Amino acid sequence: MASRKEMADFLLSVERRAFKQALYAVRNDENALDIVQDSMMKLADRYAHAPAAELPLIFQRILQNTIRDHFRRSKVRNFFGTLLSSLLPTREEDETADPLETLNIAADEASSNPEKWFARKEVAQLIDGAVQLLPNRQREAFLLRYWEGLDVAETARVMGCSEGSVKTHCSRATHTLAAILQQKGVVL
């Protein structure tokens, strides 16, 4: 059973990666933050009794299910929203949310070699953009395997599919990313 400190440390350690994963899926900062917060609350509420070693897999499964729930709710909202949109007055909403910093570079490295820092930032932005172009299941498999470091079996459990499907999605994702980045002049 995970102690309160172990749970808090775990949630702190996965916060940024979970946000980035949700952001890739929903492409909206506010929705991604809500998804991560909901996932963390579900983990803390429902799985406080789970052993600390099992928390990463449980959390990834909760996060993926929360992302799927977001898309289901959005589909229903969009359907009814289009039906009722002619009855509602239009208004423009202010999008003033600041994007979270996604690239952490040490201050001393940035000040010692600005050219290297800028090149790394540029490549990171290209990779970020390329990952966003992947289909949902390929992106999910790629992020779980290479971002989260899960093995094939763990990724299959989180995604709710076979290990062969995970391998196929990851292979297609890496080939697609390599092609996109090669077109942009990035050689990894």
Short mmCIF file of C-alpha atoms in Angstrom, two decimals:
data_model
loop_
_atom_site.label_atom_id
_atom_site.label_comp_id
_atom_site.label_asym_id
_atom_site.label_seq_id
_atom_site.Cartn_x
_atom_site.Cartn_y
_atom_site.Cartn_z
CA MET A 1 0.00 0.00 0.00
CA ALA A 2 1.40 3.39 -1.02
CA SER A 3 1.88 5.92 1.74
CA ARG A 4 0.62 9.49 1.39
CA LYS A 5 4.17 10.68 0.71
CA GLU A 6 4.73 8.02 -1.95
CA MET A 7 1.44 9.00 -3.63
CA ALA A 8 2.32 12.71 -3.50
CA ASP A 9 5.83 12.08 -4.82
CA PHE A 10 4.48 9.92 -7.62
CA LEU A 11 1.89 12.52 -8.67
CA LEU A 12 4.54 15.23 -8.60
CA SER A 13 6.87 13.15 -10.75
CA VAL A 14 4.29 12.46 -13.49
CA GLU A 15 2.54 15.82 -13.58
CA ARG A 16 4.40 17.41 -16.51
CA ARG A 17 4.57 14.26 -18.63
CA ALA A 18 0.88 13.58 -18.07
CA PHE A 19 0.03 17.15 -19.07
CA LYS A 20 2.06 16.87 -22.26
CA GLN A 21 0.45 13.53 -23.07
CA ALA A 22 -3.04 14.95 -22.55
CA LEU A 23 -2.13 18.07 -24.52
CA TYR A 24 -1.03 15.96 -27.49
CA ALA A 25 -4.36 14.15 -27.37
CA VAL A 26 -6.80 17.04 -26.90
CA ARG A 27 -4.75 19.97 -28.27
CA ASN A 28 -6.11 22.40 -25.69
CA ASP A 29 -4.21 23.56 -22.58
CA GLU A 30 -7.24 23.98 -20.34
CA ASN A 31 -8.78 20.65 -21.27
CA ALA A 32 -5.42 18.91 -20.82
CA LEU A 33 -5.04 20.42 -17.35
CA ASP A 34 -8.56 19.29 -16.43
CA ILE A 35 -7.87 15.77 -17.67
CA VAL A 36 -4.65 15.50 -15.68
CA GLN A 37 -6.29 16.88 -12.56
CA ASP A 38 -9.24 14.49 -12.88
CA SER A 39 -6.88 11.55 -13.44
CA MET A 40 -4.81 12.43 -10.40
CA MET A 41 -7.92 12.78 -8.25
CA LYS A 42 -9.26 9.41 -9.44
CA LEU A 43 -5.94 7.76 -8.63
CA ALA A 44 -5.75 9.31 -5.16
CA ASP A 45 -9.40 8.56 -4.36
CA ARG A 46 -9.79 5.07 -5.76
CA TYR A 47 -6.31 3.57 -5.61
CA ALA A 48 -4.77 4.91 -2.41
CA HIS A 49 -4.56 1.29 -1.25
CA ALA A 50 -2.53 0.17 -4.29
CA PRO A 51 1.15 -0.68 -3.91
CA ALA A 52 3.53 2.10 -4.95
CA ALA A 53 5.04 -0.08 -7.69
CA GLU A 54 1.66 -0.38 -9.44
CA LEU A 55 0.86 3.35 -9.46
CA PRO A 56 2.47 4.15 -12.86
CA LEU A 57 0.41 1.59 -14.78
CA ILE A 58 -2.78 2.39 -12.92
CA PHE A 59 -2.29 6.11 -13.51
CA GLN A 60 -1.60 5.66 -17.24
CA ARG A 61 -4.76 3.60 -17.61
CA ILE A 62 -6.79 6.23 -15.74
CA LEU A 63 -5.25 9.02 -17.84
CA GLN A 64 -6.04 7.26 -21.14
CA ASN A 65 -9.60 6.51 -20.03
CA THR A 66 -10.09 10.14 -18.95
CA ILE A 67 -8.87 11.32 -22.36
CA ARG A 68 -11.33 8.95 -24.07
CA ASP A 69 -14.12 10.20 -21.78
CA HIS A 70 -13.26 13.77 -22.78
CA PHE A 71 -13.69 12.90 -26.46
CA ARG A 72 -17.00 11.12 -25.78
CA ARG A 73 -18.35 14.10 -23.85
CA SER A 74 -17.11 16.49 -26.54
CA LYS A 75 -18.86 14.49 -29.24
CA VAL A 76 -22.17 14.68 -27.38
CA ARG A 77 -21.70 18.38 -26.57
CA ASN A 78 -20.85 19.18 -30.18
CA PHE A 79 -23.86 17.30 -31.45
CA PHE A 80 -26.30 19.09 -29.17
CA GLY A 81 -24.40 22.34 -29.52
CA THR A 82 -24.90 22.38 -33.28
CA LEU A 83 -28.58 21.53 -32.88
CA LEU A 84 -29.13 24.37 -30.41
CA SER A 85 -26.61 26.89 -31.73
CA SER A 86 -29.20 28.85 -33.70
CA LEU A 87 -31.12 29.50 -30.48
CA LEU A 88 -28.16 30.99 -28.59
CA PRO A 89 -26.64 34.43 -29.11
CA THR A 90 -23.05 34.40 -30.35
CA ARG A 91 -20.22 35.79 -28.28
CA GLU A 92 -16.49 35.66 -28.56
CA GLU A 93 -14.57 34.06 -25.73
CA ASP A 94 -11.26 35.43 -24.57
CA GLU A 95 -8.42 32.92 -24.79
CA THR A 96 -5.91 34.41 -22.36
CA ALA A 97 -4.42 31.19 -20.97
CA ASP A 98 -0.64 31.20 -20.91
CA PRO A 99 0.91 28.05 -22.40
CA LEU A 100 2.98 26.05 -19.98
CA GLU A 101 6.69 25.92 -20.51
CA THR A 102 7.43 22.55 -22.03
CA LEU A 103 11.15 22.74 -22.56
CA ASN A 104 13.33 22.87 -19.46
CA ILE A 105 16.87 24.01 -20.15
CA ALA A 106 19.28 24.72 -17.34
CA ALA A 107 19.95 28.45 -16.95
CA ASP A 108 23.72 28.05 -17.03
CA GLU A 109 23.57 26.07 -20.28
CA ALA A 110 21.31 28.67 -21.90
CA SER A 111 23.59 31.51 -20.89
CA SER A 112 26.81 29.73 -21.85
CA ASN A 113 25.81 28.73 -25.40
CA PRO A 114 22.73 30.52 -26.78
CA GLU A 115 23.17 29.02 -30.27
CA LYS A 116 23.04 25.48 -28.90
CA TRP A 117 20.04 26.36 -26.72
CA PHE A 118 18.17 27.87 -29.68
CA ALA A 119 18.94 24.86 -31.90
CA ARG A 120 17.68 22.45 -29.22
CA LYS A 121 14.54 24.52 -28.73
CA GLU A 122 13.89 24.61 -32.47
CA VAL A 123 14.31 20.82 -32.80
CA ALA A 124 12.07 20.25 -29.77
CA GLN A 125 9.35 22.40 -31.35
CA LEU A 126 9.63 20.48 -34.63
CA ILE A 127 9.35 17.16 -32.79
CA ASP A 128 6.42 18.46 -30.77
CA GLY A 129 4.64 19.53 -33.94
CA ALA A 130 5.35 16.20 -35.63
CA VAL A 131 4.00 14.21 -32.67
CA GLN A 132 0.79 16.24 -32.80
CA LEU A 133 0.29 15.17 -36.43
CA LEU A 134 0.18 11.47 -35.53
CA PRO A 135 -3.18 9.68 -35.39
CA ASN A 136 -4.53 9.27 -31.84
CA ARG A 137 -3.70 5.58 -31.30
CA GLN A 138 -0.21 5.93 -32.80
CA ARG A 139 0.45 8.99 -30.63
CA GLU A 140 -0.84 7.19 -27.55
CA ALA A 141 1.34 4.12 -28.17
CA PHE A 142 4.39 6.23 -29.00
CA LEU A 143 4.08 8.40 -25.90
CA LEU A 144 3.47 5.46 -23.58
CA ARG A 145 6.40 3.46 -24.96
CA TYR A 146 9.01 6.16 -25.51
CA TRP A 147 7.90 9.08 -23.35
CA GLU A 148 6.68 7.11 -20.34
CA GLY A 149 9.09 4.21 -20.83
CA LEU A 150 6.51 1.45 -20.51
CA ASP A 151 7.26 -1.92 -22.07
CA VAL A 152 5.05 -3.48 -24.74
CA ALA A 153 2.95 -5.53 -22.31
CA GLU A 154 2.33 -2.57 -20.00
CA THR A 155 1.44 -0.33 -22.94
CA ALA A 156 -0.99 -2.96 -24.23
CA ARG A 157 -2.70 -3.12 -20.82
CA VAL A 158 -2.98 0.68 -20.63
CA MET A 159 -4.32 0.98 -24.17
CA GLY A 160 -6.60 -2.04 -23.88
CA CYS A 161 -5.26 -3.75 -26.99
CA SER A 162 -2.91 -6.58 -27.95
CA GLU A 163 0.87 -6.38 -27.79
CA GLY A 164 0.97 -6.79 -31.57
CA SER A 165 -1.19 -3.70 -31.98
CA VAL A 166 1.14 -1.72 -29.74
CA LYS A 167 4.13 -2.79 -31.85
CA THR A 168 2.31 -1.86 -35.05
CA HIS A 169 1.24 1.56 -33.73
CA CYS A 170 4.75 2.31 -32.44
CA SER A 171 6.39 1.24 -35.68
CA ARG A 172 4.05 3.34 -37.79
CA ALA A 173 4.49 6.31 -35.45
CA THR A 174 8.30 6.19 -35.57
CA HIS A 175 8.34 5.84 -39.36
CA THR A 176 5.90 8.74 -39.74
CA LEU A 177 7.85 10.93 -37.31
CA ALA A 178 11.13 10.14 -39.04
CA ALA A 179 9.65 11.05 -42.43
CA ILE A 180 8.14 14.30 -41.16
CA LEU A 181 11.35 15.35 -39.42
CA GLN A 182 13.50 14.36 -42.39
CA GLN A 183 11.36 16.60 -44.62
CA LYS A 184 12.07 19.45 -42.22
CA GLY A 185 15.82 18.77 -42.28
CA VAL A 186 16.11 17.16 -38.84
CA VAL A 187 18.32 14.09 -38.68
CA LEU A 188 18.18 12.16 -35.41
#
